[in-house]
Every structure is written in structure tokens, then in C-alpha cells.
mmCIF file of C-alpha atoms and ligand atoms in Angstrom:
data_model
loop_
_atom_site.group_PDB
_atom_site.id
_atom_site.type_symbol
_atom_site.label_atom_id
_atom_site.label_comp_id
_atom_site.label_asym_id
_atom_site.label_seq_id
_atom_site.Cartn_x
_atom_site.Cartn_y
_atom_site.Cartn_z
ATOM 1 C CA MET A 1 -92.967 -119.521 -81.498
ATOM 2 C CA THR A 2 -93.909 -121.045 -84.841
ATOM 3 C CA HIS A 3 -96.220 -119.582 -87.633
ATOM 4 C CA GLU A 4 -99.062 -121.489 -86.840
ATOM 5 C CA GLN A 5 -99.025 -120.774 -82.732
ATOM 6 C CA GLN A 6 -98.312 -116.997 -83.809
ATOM 7 C CA GLN A 7 -101.330 -117.083 -85.835
ATOM 8 C CA ALA A 8 -103.458 -119.144 -83.104
ATOM 9 C CA TYR A 9 -102.271 -116.553 -80.342
ATOM 10 C CA PHE A 10 -103.513 -113.336 -82.539
ATOM 11 C CA ASP A 11 -107.011 -114.911 -83.314
ATOM 12 C CA ALA A 12 -107.273 -115.846 -79.459
ATOM 13 C CA ASN A 13 -106.405 -112.161 -78.815
ATOM 14 C CA ILE A 14 -108.950 -111.232 -81.312
ATOM 15 C CA ALA A 15 -111.654 -113.331 -80.522
ATOM 16 C CA ALA A 16 -111.222 -112.186 -76.449
ATOM 17 C CA ASP A 17 -111.225 -108.710 -77.193
ATOM 18 C CA THR A 18 -107.543 -108.055 -76.424
ATOM 19 C CA PRO A 19 -106.206 -104.876 -78.252
ATOM 20 C CA ILE A 20 -103.336 -105.869 -80.684
ATOM 21 C CA GLU A 21 -100.435 -103.571 -79.921
ATOM 22 C CA ALA A 22 -97.469 -102.308 -82.575
ATOM 23 C CA LYS A 23 -95.096 -105.026 -81.441
ATOM 24 C CA ASP A 24 -97.555 -107.803 -81.035
ATOM 25 C CA TRP A 25 -97.077 -110.448 -84.272
ATOM 26 C CA MET A 26 -100.095 -109.734 -86.574
ATOM 27 C CA PRO A 27 -101.040 -111.094 -90.204
ATOM 28 C CA ASP A 28 -99.646 -109.267 -92.925
ATOM 29 C CA ALA A 29 -103.033 -109.049 -94.600
ATOM 30 C CA TYR A 30 -104.289 -107.342 -91.126
ATOM 31 C CA ARG A 31 -101.148 -104.970 -91.075
ATOM 32 C CA GLN A 32 -101.999 -104.037 -94.531
ATOM 33 C CA THR A 33 -105.517 -103.218 -94.024
ATOM 34 C CA LEU A 34 -104.892 -101.218 -91.430
ATOM 35 C CA ILE A 35 -102.236 -99.077 -93.434
ATOM 36 C CA ARG A 36 -104.975 -98.854 -96.172
ATOM 37 C CA GLN A 37 -107.930 -97.428 -94.064
ATOM 38 C CA ILE A 38 -105.343 -95.611 -91.537
ATOM 39 C CA GLY A 39 -103.608 -94.081 -94.589
ATOM 40 C CA GLN A 40 -106.837 -93.465 -96.110
ATOM 41 C CA HIS A 41 -108.274 -91.798 -92.982
ATOM 42 C CA ALA A 42 -105.263 -89.299 -91.950
ATOM 43 C CA HIS A 43 -105.207 -88.375 -96.037
ATOM 44 C CA SER A 44 -109.096 -87.293 -95.531
ATOM 45 C CA GLU A 45 -108.232 -85.612 -92.568
ATOM 46 C CA VAL A 46 -105.919 -83.673 -94.269
ATOM 47 C CA ILE A 47 -107.567 -83.099 -97.817
ATOM 48 C CA GLY A 48 -111.063 -82.413 -95.812
ATOM 49 C CA MET A 49 -109.093 -78.918 -94.583
ATOM 50 C CA LEU A 50 -109.482 -77.743 -98.140
ATOM 51 C CA PRO A 51 -112.896 -77.258 -98.926
ATOM 52 C CA GLU A 52 -113.608 -75.621 -95.549
ATOM 53 C CA ALA A 53 -110.266 -73.004 -95.912
ATOM 54 C CA ASN A 54 -111.965 -72.055 -98.762
ATOM 55 C CA TRP A 55 -114.248 -69.630 -96.808
ATOM 56 C CA LEU A 56 -111.931 -68.785 -94.048
ATOM 57 C CA THR A 57 -111.179 -65.496 -95.391
ATOM 58 C CA ARG A 58 -114.828 -65.048 -96.060
ATOM 59 C CA ALA A 59 -116.514 -65.942 -92.686
ATOM 60 C CA PRO A 60 -119.585 -63.409 -91.522
ATOM 61 C CA SER A 61 -118.087 -62.635 -88.370
ATOM 62 C CA LEU A 62 -115.079 -62.393 -86.144
ATOM 63 C CA ARG A 63 -116.885 -65.687 -83.878
ATOM 64 C CA ARG A 64 -117.849 -67.902 -86.977
ATOM 65 C CA LYS A 65 -114.008 -67.164 -88.605
ATOM 66 C CA ALA A 66 -112.140 -67.966 -84.864
ATOM 67 C CA ILE A 67 -114.713 -71.556 -84.741
ATOM 68 C CA LEU A 68 -113.645 -72.336 -88.337
ATOM 69 C CA LEU A 69 -110.128 -71.617 -87.958
ATOM 70 C CA ALA A 70 -110.227 -73.794 -84.948
ATOM 71 C CA LYS A 71 -111.884 -76.455 -86.664
ATOM 72 C CA ILE A 72 -109.460 -76.829 -89.744
ATOM 73 C CA GLN A 73 -106.386 -76.562 -87.608
ATOM 74 C CA ASP A 74 -107.945 -79.645 -85.560
ATOM 75 C CA GLU A 75 -108.633 -81.619 -88.523
ATOM 76 C CA ALA A 76 -104.539 -80.947 -89.043
ATOM 77 C CA GLY A 77 -104.382 -82.885 -86.010
ATOM 78 C CA HIS A 78 -106.294 -85.552 -86.419
ATOM 79 C CA GLY A 79 -103.938 -86.422 -89.347
ATOM 80 C CA LEU A 80 -101.267 -86.338 -87.354
ATOM 81 C CA TYR A 81 -102.882 -88.914 -85.003
ATOM 82 C CA LEU A 82 -103.475 -90.989 -87.875
ATOM 83 C CA TYR A 83 -100.063 -90.326 -89.734
ATOM 84 C CA SER A 84 -98.301 -91.637 -86.244
ATOM 85 C CA ALA A 85 -100.700 -94.555 -86.060
ATOM 86 C CA ALA A 86 -100.288 -95.787 -89.314
ATOM 87 C CA GLU A 87 -96.435 -95.262 -89.184
ATOM 88 C CA THR A 88 -96.292 -97.637 -85.842
ATOM 89 C CA LEU A 89 -97.281 -100.792 -88.582
ATOM 90 C CA GLY A 90 -94.002 -100.174 -90.280
ATOM 91 C CA CYS A 91 -94.779 -97.731 -93.602
ATOM 92 C CA SER A 92 -93.387 -94.632 -94.296
ATOM 93 C CA ARG A 93 -95.224 -91.394 -93.603
ATOM 94 C CA PRO A 94 -94.046 -89.375 -97.439
ATOM 95 C CA ASP A 95 -94.166 -92.875 -98.842
ATOM 96 C CA ILE A 96 -98.133 -92.851 -98.083
ATOM 97 C CA TYR A 97 -98.404 -89.124 -98.699
ATOM 98 C CA GLU A 98 -97.072 -89.629 -102.019
ATOM 99 C CA LYS A 99 -99.165 -92.310 -102.813
ATOM 100 C CA MET A 100 -102.391 -90.448 -102.218
ATOM 101 C CA LEU A 101 -100.505 -87.502 -104.054
ATOM 102 C CA ASP A 102 -100.156 -89.875 -106.954
ATOM 103 C CA GLY A 103 -103.832 -91.421 -106.731
ATOM 104 C CA LYS A 104 -102.171 -94.542 -105.153
ATOM 105 C CA MET A 105 -104.213 -94.238 -102.063
ATOM 106 C CA LYS A 106 -107.564 -93.129 -101.587
ATOM 107 C CA TYR A 107 -109.374 -90.190 -99.596
ATOM 108 C CA SER A 108 -113.068 -89.275 -98.544
ATOM 109 C CA SER A 109 -115.008 -89.126 -101.945
ATOM 110 C CA ILE A 110 -117.035 -86.259 -99.515
ATOM 111 C CA PHE A 111 -114.209 -83.748 -100.141
ATOM 112 C CA ASN A 112 -114.384 -83.885 -103.907
ATOM 113 C CA TYR A 113 -117.616 -81.518 -103.528
ATOM 114 C CA PRO A 114 -117.139 -77.966 -103.841
ATOM 115 C CA THR A 115 -118.523 -75.637 -101.024
ATOM 116 C CA LEU A 116 -120.243 -73.229 -102.822
ATOM 117 C CA ASN A 117 -122.003 -70.525 -100.048
ATOM 118 C CA TRP A 118 -121.419 -70.240 -96.663
ATOM 119 C CA ALA A 119 -124.328 -72.700 -95.322
ATOM 120 C CA ASP A 120 -121.630 -75.608 -96.365
ATOM 121 C CA ILE A 121 -119.457 -74.663 -93.839
ATOM 122 C CA GLY A 122 -122.493 -75.728 -91.342
ATOM 123 C CA VAL A 123 -123.747 -78.096 -93.224
ATOM 124 C CA ILE A 124 -120.236 -79.693 -93.488
ATOM 125 C CA GLY A 125 -119.759 -79.922 -89.758
ATOM 126 C CA TRP A 126 -123.465 -81.178 -88.868
ATOM 127 C CA LEU A 127 -123.995 -83.586 -91.589
ATOM 128 C CA VAL A 128 -120.252 -84.999 -92.841
ATOM 129 C CA ASP A 129 -118.289 -84.616 -89.510
ATOM 130 C CA GLY A 130 -121.753 -86.050 -88.391
ATOM 131 C CA ALA A 131 -121.564 -88.882 -90.681
ATOM 132 C CA ALA A 132 -117.999 -89.185 -89.560
ATOM 133 C CA ILE A 133 -118.076 -89.598 -85.922
ATOM 134 C CA VAL A 134 -121.133 -92.108 -86.680
ATOM 135 C CA ASN A 135 -117.840 -94.256 -87.915
ATOM 136 C CA GLN A 136 -115.411 -92.764 -85.812
ATOM 137 C CA VAL A 137 -117.094 -93.713 -82.560
ATOM 138 C CA ALA A 138 -117.328 -97.430 -83.517
ATOM 139 C CA LEU A 139 -113.365 -96.950 -84.490
ATOM 140 C CA CYS A 140 -112.559 -96.778 -80.544
ATOM 141 C CA ARG A 141 -113.244 -100.105 -80.474
ATOM 142 C CA THR A 142 -111.227 -101.365 -83.215
ATOM 143 C CA SER A 143 -109.164 -104.276 -82.689
ATOM 144 C CA TYR A 144 -105.462 -102.329 -83.210
ATOM 145 C CA ALA A 145 -104.846 -100.198 -80.489
ATOM 146 C CA PRO A 146 -102.907 -97.100 -81.324
ATOM 147 C CA TYR A 147 -105.669 -96.849 -83.996
ATOM 148 C CA ALA A 148 -108.436 -96.985 -81.107
ATOM 149 C CA ARG A 149 -106.134 -94.644 -79.125
ATOM 150 C CA ALA A 150 -105.915 -91.811 -81.572
ATOM 151 C CA MET A 151 -110.174 -92.278 -82.700
ATOM 152 C CA VAL A 152 -111.030 -91.774 -78.668
ATOM 153 C CA LYS A 153 -108.963 -87.922 -79.058
ATOM 154 C CA ILE A 154 -110.684 -87.328 -82.660
ATOM 155 C CA CYS A 155 -114.045 -88.375 -81.548
ATOM 156 C CA LYS A 156 -113.940 -86.123 -78.485
ATOM 157 C CA GLU A 157 -113.104 -83.374 -81.332
ATOM 158 C CA GLU A 158 -115.239 -84.318 -83.889
ATOM 159 C CA SER A 159 -118.331 -84.019 -81.648
ATOM 160 C CA PHE A 160 -117.387 -80.541 -81.091
ATOM 161 C CA HIS A 161 -117.214 -79.755 -84.894
ATOM 162 C CA GLN A 162 -120.852 -81.480 -85.480
ATOM 163 C CA ARG A 163 -122.433 -79.051 -82.785
ATOM 164 C CA GLN A 164 -121.121 -76.076 -84.033
ATOM 165 C CA GLY A 165 -121.544 -76.971 -87.675
ATOM 166 C CA TYR A 166 -125.754 -77.638 -86.482
ATOM 167 C CA GLU A 167 -125.442 -74.427 -84.454
ATOM 168 C CA ALA A 168 -124.461 -72.671 -87.579
ATOM 169 C CA ALA A 169 -126.983 -74.395 -89.497
ATOM 170 C CA MET A 170 -129.801 -73.572 -86.988
ATOM 171 C CA ALA A 171 -128.602 -70.036 -87.090
ATOM 172 C CA MET A 172 -129.586 -69.565 -90.638
ATOM 173 C CA ALA A 173 -132.704 -71.534 -90.519
ATOM 174 C CA ASN A 174 -134.221 -69.099 -87.903
ATOM 175 C CA GLY A 175 -132.648 -66.484 -90.039
ATOM 176 C CA SER A 176 -134.238 -64.899 -93.274
ATOM 177 C CA ALA A 177 -135.873 -66.232 -96.147
ATOM 178 C CA GLU A 178 -132.574 -66.220 -98.277
ATOM 179 C CA GLN A 179 -130.398 -67.592 -95.630
ATOM 180 C CA ARG A 180 -132.901 -70.772 -95.077
ATOM 181 C CA ALA A 181 -132.730 -70.917 -99.178
ATOM 182 C CA MET A 182 -129.397 -71.099 -98.889
ATOM 183 C CA LEU A 183 -129.473 -73.740 -96.335
ATOM 184 C CA GLN A 184 -131.876 -75.795 -97.961
ATOM 185 C CA ASP A 185 -129.285 -76.254 -100.899
ATOM 186 C CA SER A 186 -126.458 -76.883 -99.227
ATOM 187 C CA ILE A 187 -128.447 -79.549 -97.664
ATOM 188 C CA ASN A 188 -129.575 -80.441 -100.896
ATOM 189 C CA ARG A 189 -125.788 -81.050 -102.160
ATOM 190 C CA PHE A 190 -124.091 -82.647 -99.295
ATOM 191 C CA TRP A 191 -127.180 -85.379 -98.186
ATOM 192 C CA TRP A 192 -126.304 -87.644 -100.959
ATOM 193 C CA PRO A 193 -122.688 -87.785 -100.838
ATOM 194 C CA ALA A 194 -123.177 -87.615 -96.411
ATOM 195 C CA LEU A 195 -124.404 -91.088 -97.136
ATOM 196 C CA MET A 196 -121.741 -92.206 -99.754
ATOM 197 C CA MET A 197 -119.192 -91.776 -96.944
ATOM 198 C CA PHE A 198 -120.519 -95.150 -95.693
ATOM 199 C CA GLY A 199 -118.897 -97.031 -98.479
ATOM 200 C CA PRO A 200 -120.782 -98.771 -100.677
ATOM 201 C CA THR A 201 -123.394 -101.504 -99.494
ATOM 202 C CA ASP A 202 -122.754 -104.324 -97.787
ATOM 203 C CA SER A 203 -123.160 -106.722 -100.631
ATOM 204 C CA ASP A 204 -120.643 -104.395 -102.888
ATOM 205 C CA SER A 205 -117.799 -103.943 -99.987
ATOM 206 C CA PRO A 206 -114.942 -106.203 -100.644
ATOM 207 C CA ASN A 207 -113.042 -105.501 -97.452
ATOM 208 C CA SER A 208 -115.785 -105.776 -94.857
ATOM 209 C CA ALA A 209 -116.323 -109.428 -94.179
ATOM 210 C CA GLN A 210 -112.684 -110.135 -93.188
ATOM 211 C CA SER A 211 -111.842 -106.314 -91.707
ATOM 212 C CA MET A 212 -115.229 -107.327 -89.529
ATOM 213 C CA VAL A 213 -113.830 -111.150 -88.575
ATOM 214 C CA TRP A 214 -110.367 -108.989 -87.405
ATOM 215 C CA LYS A 215 -112.368 -106.282 -85.665
ATOM 216 C CA ILE A 216 -111.016 -103.816 -87.542
ATOM 217 C CA LYS A 217 -114.686 -102.577 -87.973
ATOM 218 C CA ARG A 218 -117.298 -103.333 -85.224
ATOM 219 C CA HIS A 219 -120.039 -102.347 -87.668
ATOM 220 C CA SER A 220 -121.036 -102.849 -91.343
ATOM 221 C CA ASN A 221 -121.349 -99.590 -93.769
ATOM 222 C CA ASP A 222 -125.227 -99.981 -93.951
ATOM 223 C CA GLU A 223 -125.630 -100.648 -90.182
ATOM 224 C CA LEU A 224 -123.415 -97.376 -89.556
ATOM 225 C CA ARG A 225 -124.842 -95.442 -92.690
ATOM 226 C CA GLN A 226 -128.676 -96.113 -91.435
ATOM 227 C CA LYS A 227 -127.574 -95.381 -88.081
ATOM 228 C CA PHE A 228 -126.957 -91.644 -89.731
ATOM 229 C CA VAL A 229 -129.991 -91.480 -91.039
ATOM 230 C CA ASP A 230 -131.782 -92.262 -88.268
ATOM 231 C CA ASN A 231 -129.477 -89.813 -85.864
ATOM 232 C CA THR A 232 -130.061 -87.129 -88.293
ATOM 233 C CA VAL A 233 -133.679 -86.812 -89.772
ATOM 234 C CA PRO A 234 -135.079 -85.505 -86.482
ATOM 235 C CA GLN A 235 -132.286 -83.011 -86.403
ATOM 236 C CA LEU A 236 -133.327 -81.993 -90.045
ATOM 237 C CA GLU A 237 -136.874 -82.076 -88.977
ATOM 238 C CA ALA A 238 -136.398 -79.697 -86.236
ATOM 239 C CA LEU A 239 -134.721 -77.196 -88.443
ATOM 240 C CA ASN A 240 -137.806 -77.620 -90.916
ATOM 241 C CA MET A 241 -135.542 -78.330 -93.717
ATOM 242 C CA THR A 242 -136.017 -81.138 -96.340
ATOM 243 C CA VAL A 243 -133.613 -83.958 -97.677
ATOM 244 C CA PRO A 244 -133.635 -84.441 -101.581
ATOM 245 C CA ASP A 245 -135.033 -87.884 -101.388
ATOM 246 C CA PRO A 246 -138.896 -88.559 -101.830
ATOM 247 C CA ASP A 247 -138.600 -92.217 -100.336
ATOM 248 C CA LEU A 248 -137.624 -91.230 -97.288
ATOM 249 C CA LYS A 249 -140.149 -92.410 -95.029
ATOM 250 C CA TRP A 250 -140.395 -93.587 -91.025
ATOM 251 C CA ASP A 251 -140.576 -97.219 -90.924
ATOM 252 C CA GLU A 252 -143.003 -98.210 -87.646
ATOM 253 C CA ALA A 253 -142.456 -101.663 -87.919
ATOM 254 C CA SER A 254 -138.525 -101.667 -88.349
ATOM 255 C CA GLY A 255 -137.845 -98.691 -86.163
ATOM 256 C CA HIS A 256 -136.231 -96.772 -88.715
ATOM 257 C CA TYR A 257 -136.121 -94.081 -91.811
ATOM 258 C CA ARG A 258 -136.277 -96.049 -94.964
ATOM 259 C CA PHE A 259 -134.179 -94.063 -97.669
ATOM 260 C CA GLY A 260 -133.668 -94.439 -101.552
ATOM 261 C CA THR A 261 -131.104 -95.517 -103.694
ATOM 262 C CA ILE A 262 -128.166 -94.084 -103.413
ATOM 263 C CA ASN A 263 -126.508 -92.856 -106.574
ATOM 264 C CA TRP A 264 -123.410 -95.306 -106.822
ATOM 265 C CA ASP A 265 -122.434 -94.689 -110.440
ATOM 266 C CA GLU A 266 -121.670 -91.048 -108.573
ATOM 267 C CA PHE A 267 -119.835 -92.375 -105.925
ATOM 268 C CA TYR A 268 -117.479 -94.487 -108.103
ATOM 269 C CA GLN A 269 -116.690 -91.986 -110.327
ATOM 270 C CA VAL A 270 -115.569 -89.806 -107.788
ATOM 271 C CA ILE A 271 -113.326 -92.704 -105.901
ATOM 272 C CA LYS A 272 -111.888 -92.793 -109.523
ATOM 273 C CA GLY A 273 -110.591 -89.231 -109.491
ATOM 274 C CA HIS A 274 -113.540 -88.328 -111.575
ATOM 275 C CA GLY A 275 -115.534 -85.859 -108.773
ATOM 276 C CA LEU A 276 -115.911 -81.860 -109.287
ATOM 277 C CA CYS A 277 -112.896 -81.274 -107.145
ATOM 278 C CA ASN A 278 -110.366 -83.930 -107.340
ATOM 279 C CA HIS A 279 -107.950 -82.334 -109.490
ATOM 280 C CA GLU A 280 -108.021 -79.263 -107.592
ATOM 281 C CA ARG A 281 -107.848 -81.168 -104.050
ATOM 282 C CA VAL A 282 -104.973 -82.942 -104.911
ATOM 283 C CA GLY A 283 -102.991 -80.146 -106.943
ATOM 284 C CA ALA A 284 -103.328 -78.197 -103.895
ATOM 285 C CA LYS A 285 -101.753 -80.570 -101.853
ATOM 286 C CA ARG A 286 -98.830 -81.266 -104.337
ATOM 287 C CA ARG A 287 -98.154 -77.616 -104.463
ATOM 288 C CA ALA A 288 -98.147 -77.613 -100.735
ATOM 289 C CA TRP A 289 -95.453 -80.541 -100.618
ATOM 290 C CA GLU A 290 -93.511 -79.733 -103.311
ATOM 291 C CA GLU A 291 -93.507 -75.875 -101.937
ATOM 292 C CA GLY A 292 -92.584 -77.342 -98.598
ATOM 293 C CA SER A 293 -89.864 -79.679 -99.229
ATOM 294 C CA TRP A 294 -87.149 -76.917 -98.020
ATOM 295 C CA VAL A 295 -88.705 -77.243 -94.406
ATOM 296 C CA ARG A 296 -88.875 -80.789 -94.315
ATOM 297 C CA GLU A 297 -85.223 -80.693 -95.511
ATOM 298 C CA ALA A 298 -83.866 -78.213 -93.126
ATOM 299 C CA ALA A 299 -85.928 -80.267 -90.261
ATOM 300 C CA MET A 300 -83.819 -83.473 -91.045
ATOM 301 C CA ALA A 301 -80.729 -81.498 -91.716
ATOM 302 C CA HIS A 302 -81.690 -79.990 -87.864
ATOM 303 C CA ALA A 303 -82.328 -83.343 -86.531
ATOM 304 C CA GLU A 304 -78.960 -84.865 -87.728
ATOM 305 C CA LYS A 305 -76.915 -82.383 -86.364
ATOM 306 C CA HIS A 306 -78.858 -82.905 -82.719
ATOM 307 C CA ALA A 307 -78.404 -86.651 -83.147
ATOM 308 C CA VAL A 308 -74.769 -86.834 -84.111
ATOM 309 C CA LYS A 309 -73.722 -83.760 -81.053
ATOM 310 C CA ALA A 310 -75.963 -86.314 -78.513
ATOM 311 C CA ALA A 311 -73.811 -89.685 -79.992
HETATM 312 N N1 LIG B 1 -114.548 -92.582 -100.275
HETATM 313 O O1 LIG B 1 -114.782 -102.654 -99.368
HETATM 314 P P1 LIG B 1 -114.924 -101.309 -98.865
HETATM 315 C C1 LIG B 1 -113.079 -87.312 -91.878
HETATM 316 C C2 LIG B 1 -113.148 -97.052 -100.782
HETATM 317 S S1 LIG B 1 -114.358 -88.612 -92.111
HETATM 318 C C3 LIG B 1 -113.368 -93.128 -100.762
HETATM 319 O O2 LIG B 1 -115.995 -100.675 -98.058
HETATM 320 P P2 LIG B 1 -113.708 -100.488 -96.226
HETATM 321 C C4 LIG B 1 -113.364 -86.139 -91.086
HETATM 322 C C5 LIG B 1 -112.443 -98.136 -100.255
HETATM 323 O O3 LIG B 1 -111.584 -97.771 -99.763
HETATM 324 C C6 LIG B 1 -113.738 -88.992 -93.265
HETATM 325 N N2 LIG B 1 -113.516 -94.617 -100.898
HETATM 326 O O4 LIG B 1 -113.627 -100.395 -98.007
HETATM 327 C C7 LIG B 1 -113.612 -84.375 -91.516
HETATM 328 C C8 LIG B 1 -112.409 -99.679 -100.850
HETATM 329 O O5 LIG B 1 -111.009 -99.210 -101.911
HETATM 330 P P3 LIG B 1 -109.767 -99.824 -101.723
HETATM 331 C C9 LIG B 1 -112.784 -90.459 -93.424
HETATM 332 C C10 LIG B 1 -114.014 -94.993 -100.143
HETATM 333 O O6 LIG B 1 -111.890 -99.747 -95.945
HETATM 334 C C11 LIG B 1 -114.535 -84.124 -91.401
HETATM 335 C C12 LIG B 1 -113.378 -99.331 -101.964
HETATM 336 O O7 LIG B 1 -114.070 -98.100 -101.912
HETATM 337 N N3 LIG B 1 -113.150 -91.601 -92.273
HETATM 338 O O8 LIG B 1 -112.147 -87.243 -92.659
HETATM 339 C C13 LIG B 1 -115.109 -94.808 -99.442
HETATM 340 O O9 LIG B 1 -113.507 -101.725 -95.656
HETATM 341 C C14 LIG B 1 -114.688 -82.502 -92.177
HETATM 342 C C15 LIG B 1 -114.279 -100.521 -101.316
HETATM 343 O O10 LIG B 1 -114.842 -100.250 -100.074
HETATM 344 C C16 LIG B 1 -112.485 -92.716 -92.739
HETATM 345 O O11 LIG B 1 -112.019 -92.920 -93.440
HETATM 346 C C17 LIG B 1 -115.447 -93.321 -99.629
HETATM 347 N N4 LIG B 1 -116.544 -92.660 -99.228
HETATM 348 O O12 LIG B 1 -114.719 -99.420 -95.648
HETATM 349 C C18 LIG B 1 -112.336 -84.218 -91.785
HETATM 350 C C19 LIG B 1 -113.043 -93.293 -91.850
HETATM 351 N N5 LIG B 1 -115.888 -95.618 -99.038
HETATM 352 O O13 LIG B 1 -108.938 -98.782 -100.214
HETATM 353 C C20 LIG B 1 -112.177 -82.898 -92.285
HETATM 354 C C21 LIG B 1 -112.063 -95.097 -91.876
HETATM 355 C C22 LIG B 1 -115.365 -96.805 -99.308
HETATM 356 O O14 LIG B 1 -109.785 -101.224 -101.593
HETATM 357 C C23 LIG B 1 -113.457 -82.013 -92.562
HETATM 358 N N6 LIG B 1 -112.254 -95.684 -92.743
HETATM 359 N N7 LIG B 1 -114.302 -96.134 -100.180
HETATM 360 O O15 LIG B 1 -109.450 -99.362 -102.523
HETATM 361 C C24 LIG B 1 -113.364 -96.453 -92.716
HETATM 362 O O16 LIG B 1 -113.905 -96.748 -91.966
HETATM 363 C C25 LIG B 1 -113.203 -97.480 -94.485
HETATM 364 O O17 LIG B 1 -111.987 -97.570 -94.729
HETATM 365 C C26 LIG B 1 -115.094 -96.972 -94.846
HETATM 366 C C27 LIG B 1 -114.439 -98.232 -96.058
HETATM 367 C C28 LIG B 1 -116.207 -97.380 -94.112
HETATM 368 C C29 LIG B 1 -115.025 -95.829 -95.406
#
């Protein structure tokens, strides 16, 4: 096929919602956008283990510890599915990982905020996984099939994460005055950063228009953010908790909750590397990468030895 025929075939498949597979022809810009997004998503999963790991040794009971440990291990698994999906596009896993360590690839802004009290663990499950799942359910229908397949598995686990987070928050909401205060403090710190997870407003999102044409993104950043707010405010009300937004109100006419203006300066500072924990997070991953180099070398030597034997 000529280049024009390949492009026409690809466009027709996108229009007909026929999933694109790894071996199919695709425009280079589509491939690069997917490597960027899936890579960023994978990095987020593995960096996202760190804020929660901070509380593993201080979980208030064996039950809470076992749940938290399982959740963190799930996030590592999500990272592996996503790095594998990225590799089907021809990138090398060490290359994109090192780009993240060098600050050349991003990971989600949310993981640059510290976990200061135990309630943060419940609130991360409830609000952060809750925001993640709104975005990720839509990605189960993304046009690139290996990414969509990874998302189906990931969403099953993310919905458990959200439920366990809400259950932990509910226990604190029904607890002592001190526990309620701790929960409210955590919601106050995580509410706005959770809304920022969806990315800039549509008018300031350079990648959205093209990604929607390619059906990589099925909904815009603002649509998904609104869906998250609409899902979450009734859950907050059920716990008798509030959000730090005096402008939040129910709008009968549109059937949506209206909310105040997000501090976009803070968002851009965080994604440029100047958040509260960027340095600590990337430092921890760099140390692990360097200290684990002997494991990678041994695994490669073992694989090569077996390849030679098989030949
Ligand atoms: N943080 O033009 P757009 C999780 C960047 S969930 C950092 O709108 P796009 C689960 C964006 O990359 C979290 N950077 O970009 C979990 C772009 O920069 P670039 C991960 C952000 O791609 C829970 C620039 O801003 N989820 O990990 C953010 O069309 C608990 C312009 O933005 C995903 O990654 C941000 N929040 O839309 C794990 C979902 N927002 O690359 C552990 C998949 C935007 O041009 C514990 N990703 N940027 O230099 C997506 O759906 C999309 O990539 C968006 C951004 C919606 C995040």
C-alpha cells in the first residue's frame, strides 16, 4: 500500500471504532502520542506507590496493613501492564524509565503531595483512585487495543481501591472528633490536587483535540473532571465532610455541581518539577534504579545463557 492508502485505511478504522493493534500501520504522531501518554501513565503507577508506602509501617491494624500492602502491589502490577503496552509501540522500557528519572517524561502531579496523616491513605484511595478510575474507564475504549486491554484489568482493581479508600474514610468519619478532624484535614489538602489530575482546562490542553480525533481520549479533561465532582460530592455529603471550595454548589438547571477556579499556577509549578515532593519522589526511584542494576544485569545474563542453550 502507498502511504496515502495506509493513512486512509487507518482513518477508516478509527472512524469505524476498529481497534488499532501493535502490528497495524499507524501515523508516527499517533505512535508518539501513545508512548507519551502510556509512558506517563506507567510512571504514575509506580511513583504513586511511594506516598502510600510511607504509611505501611504505621498502619493502625493488621487488616489495614494487609489491604494497603495489596493495593500498593496492585499499582506495581499496573505499571508493568502499562510498560508492556508502551513497549508494543517500539519504545524501550529502560529508555522511557530513564527519561522519567531525568525529568524528560512526566508522571501525575498528584504524587508530588506528601502523605501527612493516616487519613491520607483512605483519601488517596477514595479521591485519587476515584479520579483515576473516571479517567481510566473511558480509556478502556481507547483506540489502541493493547492500552485498552491493559485498562480493563486495571479498572477492576482501581474500583476495589476506591471502595477500600471510601470504607477507610467512612470508619474515620464515624470515629472520634480527632479522627473526623484528621479526615477533614486530608480532604482539604487532596481535593484540589485531585481535580488537577484531569489536566488543564480544555482550552489550555494542547494535546486533547488531536487525541480526541484519534479516539485515544474519548472525553475531554473538563468533561471527566465534572463527572468526578458529580460522583464525589454526594459521597462527601454522606460522610458529613466538606471541601475547601466556597463556590461549590448544585446547579439544578445543568444537573451538575459547579465548582470554583483551580489554581493552575500551582499545577504548572508541580508538573515543572517544583512541587512539594518532586525531588524526593524522583530521588527514591533513582536510588532504586541504581541499586537494582545488578538484578537487571543478572536477569539479562540468565536470559542470554538460556537463549544460547536453546539455540
Ligand atoms: N500531571 O494536553 P494535555 C494513577 C501534562 S492515575 C502531570 O491535556 P493529555 C492511579 C500532559 O502530560 C494517574 N502532567 O495532555 C494510582 C501534557 O504534557 P506533555 C495517571 C499532566 O495527555 C492511584 C500537558 O500537561 N493517570 O496513577 C497532568 O492529552 C493511586 C498538557 O496536558 C494517567 O496518566 C497531570 N495531572 O491529557 C496509582 C491517565 N495533566 O506530555 C497509584 C492517562 C496533564 O505534552 C496510587 N493519561 N499533564 O509534556 C491521560 O488520560 C492524559 O494523559 C491526561 C492529560 C488526561 C492526564
